[in-house]
């Protein structure tokens, strides 16, 4: 490549990186414009286009890309070790070549990530869009809402199907669950946020059993528009996980907001199994908060769990306990860094902030 052409290429690449950085800084200060222009106007066209292309395939393209991206660094490290042993003089040249290639790939990927989806991280907070406000924390609200959800979860669990071990079971197969989840979004209205569109781009992860060792239940791909689901996870959380990733698919980027929208999509779904899954997720987060706040009250409410609900919780606990290890810890740190770099300062703790939205809705409901 000629020197002038190299300068042009590198200038173009760094120009993309700088322009993306500037756009992000502008987005941080203009959430209303991001909401109105990007999230509600530009992004739905992007999501529909990606769904139209990648939704035609029954398998996840992103899973193939993701696994490849994980294997490439391993290959490069092995190759550099080999070169250091056999041809030590060439190792610096090869290392520099790999760094250049990484930059050439990462800068356009940085732009595409944000343009195809990432700008949604800077949209107007959902609590504002809903016309709610985060109330001053009061323990009695947490207790009352937790109690309400326990009764609802108990009642739904009583009529739910079970497997031979007495654990919650789903009658629908994966494609039927995805269809039901898509329909569920049509039953909720969040003011100006278009949630009722169908994308038909939810995929099962072929390596779900391995994925569980990372602690990840699902993953949305901004590059392909695919909602990738770990289908090996305990069944009580599978419907709400599908809805969570489909919420991302609809431009709800922040984790606590995707959790909350998934909860709404489940509890408003006519399918009772989805309703149970929604209450199951919300109850877990609420009770975790109550445990930190008041262990005595936590134990009182826990005694209200039905035997069937207890079985599901115990099964889920034991399932994830067997998946704990160094891989899960590494992935947790990676996810934490990713979220913090995308306008979620609390990192992985942001998932649990769903309780703030639940309590805001609860407070609004009892006051009106």
Short mmCIF file of C-alpha atoms in Angstrom, two decimals:
data_model
loop_
_atom_site.label_atom_id
_atom_site.label_comp_id
_atom_site.label_asym_id
_atom_site.label_seq_id
_atom_site.Cartn_x
_atom_site.Cartn_y
_atom_site.Cartn_z
CA UNK A 1 0.00 0.00 0.00
CA UNK A 2 1.40 3.44 -0.96
CA UNK A 3 2.23 5.89 1.82
CA UNK A 4 -0.44 8.41 0.72
CA UNK A 5 -3.09 5.69 0.63
CA UNK A 6 -2.05 4.46 4.09
CA UNK A 7 -2.37 7.98 5.48
CA UNK A 8 -5.84 8.29 3.91
CA UNK A 9 -6.99 4.96 5.38
CA UNK A 10 -5.68 5.70 8.87
CA UNK A 11 -7.07 9.25 8.78
CA UNK A 12 -10.47 7.86 7.77
CA UNK A 13 -10.44 5.25 10.54
CA UNK A 14 -9.42 7.66 13.27
CA UNK A 15 -11.95 10.15 11.87
CA UNK A 16 -14.68 7.55 12.40
CA UNK A 17 -13.49 6.96 15.95
CA UNK A 18 -13.34 10.67 16.82
CA UNK A 19 -16.73 11.37 15.19
CA UNK A 20 -18.33 8.52 17.15
CA UNK A 21 -16.81 9.78 20.40
CA UNK A 22 -18.13 13.31 19.74
CA UNK A 23 -21.60 11.96 18.91
CA UNK A 24 -21.66 10.00 22.16
CA UNK A 25 -20.71 13.09 24.17
CA UNK A 26 -23.50 15.04 22.45
CA UNK A 27 -25.96 12.21 23.13
CA UNK A 28 -25.10 12.28 26.84
CA UNK A 29 -26.29 15.90 27.00
CA UNK A 30 -29.33 15.55 24.73
CA UNK A 31 -31.32 12.52 25.88
CA UNK A 32 -34.63 13.97 24.68
CA UNK A 33 -33.29 14.38 21.14
CA UNK A 34 -31.81 10.88 21.23
CA UNK A 35 -35.23 9.59 22.29
CA UNK A 36 -37.13 11.49 19.64
CA UNK A 37 -34.75 11.29 16.66
CA UNK A 38 -32.71 8.11 17.09
CA UNK A 39 -34.61 5.73 19.40
CA UNK A 40 -38.13 6.38 18.09
CA UNK A 41 -37.40 7.21 14.46
CA UNK A 42 -34.04 5.92 13.15
CA UNK A 43 -33.53 2.80 15.27
CA UNK A 44 -36.85 1.04 14.46
CA UNK A 45 -35.87 1.06 10.76
CA UNK A 46 -32.45 -0.37 11.60
CA UNK A 47 -33.96 -3.12 13.79
CA UNK A 48 -36.53 -4.01 11.12
CA UNK A 49 -33.84 -4.17 8.41
CA UNK A 50 -31.55 -6.38 10.51
CA UNK A 51 -34.47 -8.63 11.43
CA UNK A 52 -35.47 -8.92 7.78
CA UNK A 53 -32.00 -10.15 6.81
CA UNK A 54 -30.76 -12.23 9.76
CA UNK A 55 -34.23 -13.37 10.85
CA UNK A 56 -34.39 -15.54 7.73
CA UNK A 57 -31.78 -17.88 9.24
CA UNK A 58 -32.81 -20.42 11.91
CA UNK A 59 -29.42 -20.24 13.66
CA UNK A 60 -27.53 -17.39 15.28
CA UNK A 61 -24.98 -15.67 13.05
CA UNK A 62 -23.80 -13.70 16.07
CA UNK A 63 -22.97 -16.90 17.97
CA UNK A 64 -20.67 -17.95 15.12
CA UNK A 65 -19.05 -14.50 15.03
CA UNK A 66 -18.72 -14.39 18.81
CA UNK A 67 -17.07 -17.80 19.10
CA UNK A 68 -14.71 -16.88 16.26
CA UNK A 69 -13.77 -13.63 18.02
CA UNK A 70 -13.01 -15.59 21.18
CA UNK A 71 -10.81 -18.08 19.34
CA UNK A 72 -8.78 -15.53 17.34
CA UNK A 73 -6.85 -14.09 20.36
CA UNK A 74 -6.04 -17.63 21.52
CA UNK A 75 -4.67 -18.44 18.06
CA UNK A 76 -2.64 -15.21 17.94
CA UNK A 77 -1.10 -15.79 21.38
CA UNK A 78 -0.09 -19.34 20.41
CA UNK A 79 1.37 -18.04 17.14
CA UNK A 80 3.38 -15.32 18.89
CA UNK A 81 4.76 -17.88 21.35
CA UNK A 82 5.74 -20.08 18.42
CA UNK A 83 7.44 -17.18 16.63
CA UNK A 84 9.30 -16.16 19.79
CA UNK A 85 10.77 -19.65 19.96
CA UNK A 86 11.49 -20.25 16.28
CA UNK A 87 12.03 -16.78 14.82
CA UNK A 88 12.54 -14.28 17.61
CA UNK A 89 13.50 -11.45 15.22
CA UNK A 90 10.08 -11.52 13.55
CA UNK A 91 7.92 -11.43 16.68
CA UNK A 92 7.83 -7.62 16.95
CA UNK A 93 6.81 -7.26 13.30
CA UNK A 94 4.01 -9.80 13.71
CA UNK A 95 2.82 -8.26 16.99
CA UNK A 96 2.68 -4.82 15.34
CA UNK A 97 0.79 -6.30 12.39
CA UNK A 98 -1.79 -7.84 14.73
CA UNK A 99 -2.24 -4.54 16.59
CA UNK A 100 -2.78 -2.67 13.30
CA UNK A 101 -5.34 -5.24 12.16
CA UNK A 102 -7.16 -4.96 15.50
CA UNK A 103 -7.38 -1.16 15.17
CA UNK A 104 -8.62 -1.43 11.57
CA UNK A 105 -11.42 -3.73 12.75
CA UNK A 106 -12.26 -2.11 16.08
CA UNK A 107 -12.75 1.50 14.98
CA UNK A 108 -15.48 0.73 12.38
CA UNK A 109 -16.99 -1.78 14.85
CA UNK A 110 -17.11 0.98 17.49
CA UNK A 111 -19.05 3.20 15.10
CA UNK A 112 -21.39 0.42 13.94
CA UNK A 113 -22.12 -0.72 17.50
CA UNK A 114 -23.31 2.75 18.44
CA UNK A 115 -25.10 3.61 15.19
CA UNK A 116 -26.92 0.27 14.97
CA UNK A 117 -28.02 0.23 18.63
CA UNK A 118 -25.63 1.72 21.20
CA UNK A 119 -27.00 5.27 21.06
CA UNK A 120 -30.07 3.86 22.85
CA UNK A 121 -27.98 3.90 26.04
CA UNK A 122 -28.32 7.69 26.00
CA UNK A 123 -32.07 7.95 25.42
CA UNK A 124 -34.42 9.53 27.95
CA UNK A 125 -34.60 7.44 31.18
CA UNK A 126 -37.62 5.15 31.16
CA UNK A 127 -38.84 6.49 34.51
CA UNK A 128 -39.26 9.92 32.87
CA UNK A 129 -40.91 8.48 29.77
CA UNK A 130 -43.45 6.73 31.98
CA UNK A 131 -44.20 9.95 33.84
CA UNK A 132 -43.01 8.42 37.11
CA UNK A 133 -40.40 9.51 39.63
CA UNK A 134 -38.21 7.47 41.91
CA UNK A 135 -39.79 7.71 45.36
CA UNK A 136 -37.88 8.17 48.58
CA UNK A 137 -37.06 4.65 49.71
CA UNK A 138 -39.40 3.32 52.37
CA UNK A 139 -38.97 -0.20 53.66
CA UNK A 140 -42.70 -0.72 54.08
CA UNK A 141 -43.21 -0.20 50.33
CA UNK A 142 -40.61 -2.87 49.61
CA UNK A 143 -42.31 -5.24 52.05
CA UNK A 144 -45.83 -4.60 50.73
CA UNK A 145 -44.86 -4.97 47.08
CA UNK A 146 -42.86 -8.13 47.81
CA UNK A 147 -45.83 -9.60 49.67
CA UNK A 148 -48.16 -8.75 46.77
CA UNK A 149 -45.87 -10.48 44.28
CA UNK A 150 -45.46 -13.54 46.51
CA UNK A 151 -49.23 -14.09 46.51
CA UNK A 152 -49.40 -13.65 42.74
CA UNK A 153 -46.44 -15.96 42.11
CA UNK A 154 -47.88 -18.59 44.48
CA UNK A 155 -51.27 -18.52 42.74
CA UNK A 156 -49.78 -18.80 39.25
CA UNK A 157 -47.35 -21.52 40.31
CA UNK A 158 -50.24 -23.57 41.69
CA UNK A 159 -51.74 -24.01 38.19
CA UNK A 160 -48.44 -24.23 36.28
CA UNK A 161 -47.19 -27.47 34.68
CA UNK A 162 -44.37 -29.43 36.35
CA UNK A 163 -41.74 -31.91 35.26
CA UNK A 164 -41.14 -35.28 36.95
CA UNK A 165 -39.08 -33.54 39.67
CA UNK A 166 -41.91 -31.19 40.54
CA UNK A 167 -40.15 -28.18 38.98
CA UNK A 168 -41.86 -25.59 36.76
CA UNK A 169 -42.12 -26.80 33.18
CA UNK A 170 -42.91 -25.02 29.90
CA UNK A 171 -45.38 -26.67 27.53
CA UNK A 172 -44.31 -24.58 24.53
CA UNK A 173 -41.17 -25.22 22.50
CA UNK A 174 -38.64 -22.43 21.91
CA UNK A 175 -40.14 -21.02 18.71
CA UNK A 176 -43.61 -20.99 20.31
CA UNK A 177 -42.21 -19.20 23.37
CA UNK A 178 -40.63 -16.56 21.14
CA UNK A 179 -43.92 -16.06 19.32
CA UNK A 180 -45.78 -15.71 22.63
CA UNK A 181 -43.16 -13.26 23.89
CA UNK A 182 -43.48 -11.14 20.74
CA UNK A 183 -47.26 -11.07 21.22
CA UNK A 184 -46.82 -10.05 24.86
CA UNK A 185 -45.30 -6.72 23.86
CA UNK A 186 -48.55 -5.84 22.10
CA UNK A 187 -50.33 -5.78 25.47
CA UNK A 188 -48.21 -3.02 26.98
CA UNK A 189 -48.03 0.63 26.02
CA UNK A 190 -45.17 2.81 27.23
CA UNK A 191 -46.28 6.18 25.89
CA UNK A 192 -44.22 6.99 22.77
CA UNK A 193 -42.02 3.87 22.81
CA UNK A 194 -43.06 1.55 19.94
CA UNK A 195 -42.93 -1.92 21.51
CA UNK A 196 -45.61 -3.72 19.52
CA UNK A 197 -43.52 -4.25 16.38
CA UNK A 198 -42.46 -7.82 15.60
CA UNK A 199 -38.88 -8.61 14.61
CA UNK A 200 -38.85 -12.44 14.46
CA UNK A 201 -35.12 -12.54 15.14
CA UNK A 202 -34.81 -14.42 18.43
CA UNK A 203 -32.37 -17.34 18.31
CA UNK A 204 -31.46 -20.23 20.63
CA UNK A 205 -27.75 -20.44 21.46
CA UNK A 206 -26.36 -23.78 20.29
CA UNK A 207 -23.67 -23.70 22.99
CA UNK A 208 -26.14 -22.87 25.77
CA UNK A 209 -24.71 -25.42 28.24
CA UNK A 210 -21.28 -23.81 27.92
CA UNK A 211 -22.80 -20.34 28.02
CA UNK A 212 -24.23 -21.06 31.46
CA UNK A 213 -20.68 -21.24 32.84
CA UNK A 214 -20.32 -17.54 32.01
CA UNK A 215 -23.46 -16.74 34.01
CA UNK A 216 -25.05 -15.19 30.91
CA UNK A 217 -28.70 -15.97 30.20
CA UNK A 218 -29.01 -14.03 26.95
CA UNK A 219 -27.22 -11.61 24.68
CA UNK A 220 -28.42 -9.07 22.13
CA UNK A 221 -26.25 -8.49 19.06
CA UNK A 222 -26.37 -4.91 17.72
CA UNK A 223 -24.60 -6.04 14.55
CA UNK A 224 -27.19 -8.64 13.52
CA UNK A 225 -30.24 -7.59 15.54
CA UNK A 226 -30.46 -11.11 17.00
CA UNK A 227 -31.76 -11.75 20.50
CA UNK A 228 -29.66 -14.76 21.54
CA UNK A 229 -31.11 -16.93 24.31
CA UNK A 230 -29.42 -19.44 26.60
CA UNK A 231 -32.01 -22.23 26.45
CA UNK A 232 -30.33 -24.33 29.16
CA UNK A 233 -31.27 -22.00 32.02
CA UNK A 234 -33.93 -22.94 34.60
CA UNK A 235 -37.36 -22.76 32.99
CA UNK A 236 -38.94 -20.23 35.42
CA UNK A 237 -36.65 -17.54 34.00
CA UNK A 238 -36.69 -18.55 30.32
CA UNK A 239 -39.83 -16.59 29.25
CA UNK A 240 -38.71 -13.39 31.00
CA UNK A 241 -35.19 -13.80 29.58
CA UNK A 242 -36.64 -13.99 26.07
CA UNK A 243 -38.65 -10.83 26.79
CA UNK A 244 -35.55 -9.12 28.23
CA UNK A 245 -33.54 -9.70 25.05
CA UNK A 246 -36.54 -8.73 22.91
CA UNK A 247 -36.74 -5.49 24.93
CA UNK A 248 -33.13 -4.82 23.90
CA UNK A 249 -34.24 -5.60 20.34
CA UNK A 250 -36.79 -2.80 20.66
CA UNK A 251 -34.18 -0.25 21.74
CA UNK A 252 -34.43 -0.59 25.53
CA UNK A 253 -30.69 -0.67 26.18
CA UNK A 254 -30.18 -0.22 29.91
CA UNK A 255 -30.35 -3.48 31.85
CA UNK A 256 -32.70 -2.40 34.63
CA UNK A 257 -35.07 -0.92 32.04
CA UNK A 258 -34.94 -4.07 29.89
CA UNK A 259 -35.69 -6.11 33.02
CA UNK A 260 -38.66 -3.89 33.84
CA UNK A 261 -40.06 -3.94 30.29
CA UNK A 262 -39.61 -7.73 30.22
CA UNK A 263 -41.52 -7.93 33.51
CA UNK A 264 -44.38 -5.86 32.03
CA UNK A 265 -44.41 -7.92 28.83
CA UNK A 266 -44.69 -11.09 30.92
CA UNK A 267 -47.30 -10.10 33.49
CA UNK A 268 -49.53 -8.59 30.78
CA UNK A 269 -49.18 -11.65 28.56
CA UNK A 270 -52.32 -13.85 28.44
CA UNK A 271 -50.03 -16.88 28.82
CA UNK A 272 -49.98 -17.78 32.54
CA UNK A 273 -46.50 -19.28 32.31
CA UNK A 274 -45.15 -15.92 31.13
CA UNK A 275 -46.97 -14.18 33.96
CA UNK A 276 -45.33 -16.49 36.49
CA UNK A 277 -41.90 -15.91 34.95
CA UNK A 278 -42.33 -12.13 35.20
CA UNK A 279 -43.37 -12.23 38.85
CA UNK A 280 -40.63 -14.77 39.61
CA UNK A 281 -37.92 -12.42 38.30
CA UNK A 282 -39.29 -9.31 40.03
CA UNK A 283 -39.74 -11.16 43.30
CA UNK A 284 -36.12 -12.33 43.25
CA UNK A 285 -34.82 -8.77 42.91
CA UNK A 286 -37.20 -7.34 45.51
CA UNK A 287 -36.38 -10.04 48.05
CA UNK A 288 -32.65 -9.61 47.46
CA UNK A 289 -33.05 -5.93 48.33
CA UNK A 290 -35.13 -6.77 51.39
CA UNK A 291 -32.49 -9.26 52.56
CA UNK A 292 -29.90 -6.47 52.49
CA UNK A 293 -32.28 -4.10 54.29
CA UNK A 294 -33.91 -6.30 56.96
CA UNK A 295 -33.13 -10.01 57.29
CA UNK A 296 -35.92 -10.56 59.83
CA UNK A 297 -38.60 -9.20 57.49
CA UNK A 298 -37.02 -11.14 54.64
CA UNK A 299 -37.42 -14.41 56.55
CA UNK A 300 -41.03 -13.56 57.45
CA UNK A 301 -41.94 -13.04 53.81
CA UNK A 302 -39.95 -16.05 52.67
CA UNK A 303 -42.14 -18.20 54.94
CA UNK A 304 -45.09 -17.20 52.70
CA UNK A 305 -43.57 -18.97 49.67
CA UNK A 306 -45.58 -21.96 48.51
CA UNK A 307 -43.85 -25.34 48.43
CA UNK A 308 -43.91 -25.29 44.62
CA UNK A 309 -42.31 -21.85 44.43
CA UNK A 310 -39.63 -23.04 46.87
CA UNK A 311 -38.86 -26.01 44.64
CA UNK A 312 -38.32 -23.72 41.67
CA UNK A 313 -36.07 -21.38 43.65
CA UNK A 314 -34.03 -24.26 45.05
CA UNK A 315 -33.63 -25.81 41.62
CA UNK A 316 -32.47 -22.50 40.17
CA UNK A 317 -30.04 -21.92 43.04
CA UNK A 318 -28.52 -25.39 42.66
CA UNK A 319 -28.30 -25.01 38.88
CA UNK A 320 -26.29 -21.78 39.05
CA UNK A 321 -24.20 -23.06 41.97
CA UNK A 322 -22.82 -25.81 39.72
CA UNK A 323 -21.86 -23.20 37.10
CA UNK A 324 -19.80 -21.01 39.43
CA UNK A 325 -16.08 -20.79 38.76
CA UNK A 326 -13.29 -18.72 37.18
CA UNK A 327 -15.08 -18.42 33.81
CA UNK A 328 -18.16 -16.90 35.44
CA UNK A 329 -16.00 -14.44 37.43
CA UNK A 330 -14.05 -13.36 34.33
CA UNK A 331 -17.25 -12.87 32.31
CA UNK A 332 -18.80 -10.92 35.17
CA UNK A 333 -15.86 -8.49 35.12
CA UNK A 334 -16.05 -8.19 31.31
CA UNK A 335 -19.79 -7.48 31.45
CA UNK A 336 -19.25 -5.02 34.30
CA UNK A 337 -16.66 -3.09 32.27
CA UNK A 338 -18.85 -3.17 29.17
CA UNK A 339 -21.86 -1.73 31.01
CA UNK A 340 -19.79 0.95 32.75
CA UNK A 341 -18.38 2.05 29.39
CA UNK A 342 -21.94 2.39 28.06
CA UNK A 343 -23.54 4.91 30.40
CA UNK A 344 -24.34 2.42 33.19
CA UNK A 345 -22.04 3.47 36.01
CA UNK A 346 -23.25 0.72 38.36
CA UNK A 347 -22.09 -2.00 35.95
CA UNK A 348 -23.61 -5.42 36.59
CA UNK A 349 -25.39 -4.05 39.68
CA UNK A 350 -27.65 -2.09 37.30
CA UNK A 351 -29.74 -5.23 36.62
CA UNK A 352 -31.05 -4.98 40.18
CA UNK A 353 -32.05 -1.33 39.79
CA UNK A 354 -35.23 -2.75 38.28
CA UNK A 355 -36.59 -2.62 41.84
CA UNK A 356 -36.51 1.20 41.72
CA UNK A 357 -38.85 1.12 38.72
CA UNK A 358 -41.07 -1.47 40.40
CA UNK A 359 -41.35 0.67 43.52
CA UNK A 360 -41.97 3.83 41.47
CA UNK A 361 -44.86 2.09 39.70
CA UNK A 362 -46.16 0.69 43.02
CA UNK A 363 -46.04 4.10 44.72
CA UNK A 364 -47.82 5.73 41.79
CA UNK A 365 -50.49 3.01 41.84
CA UNK A 366 -51.32 3.27 45.55
CA UNK A 367 -51.33 7.08 45.48
CA UNK A 368 -53.67 7.26 42.50
#
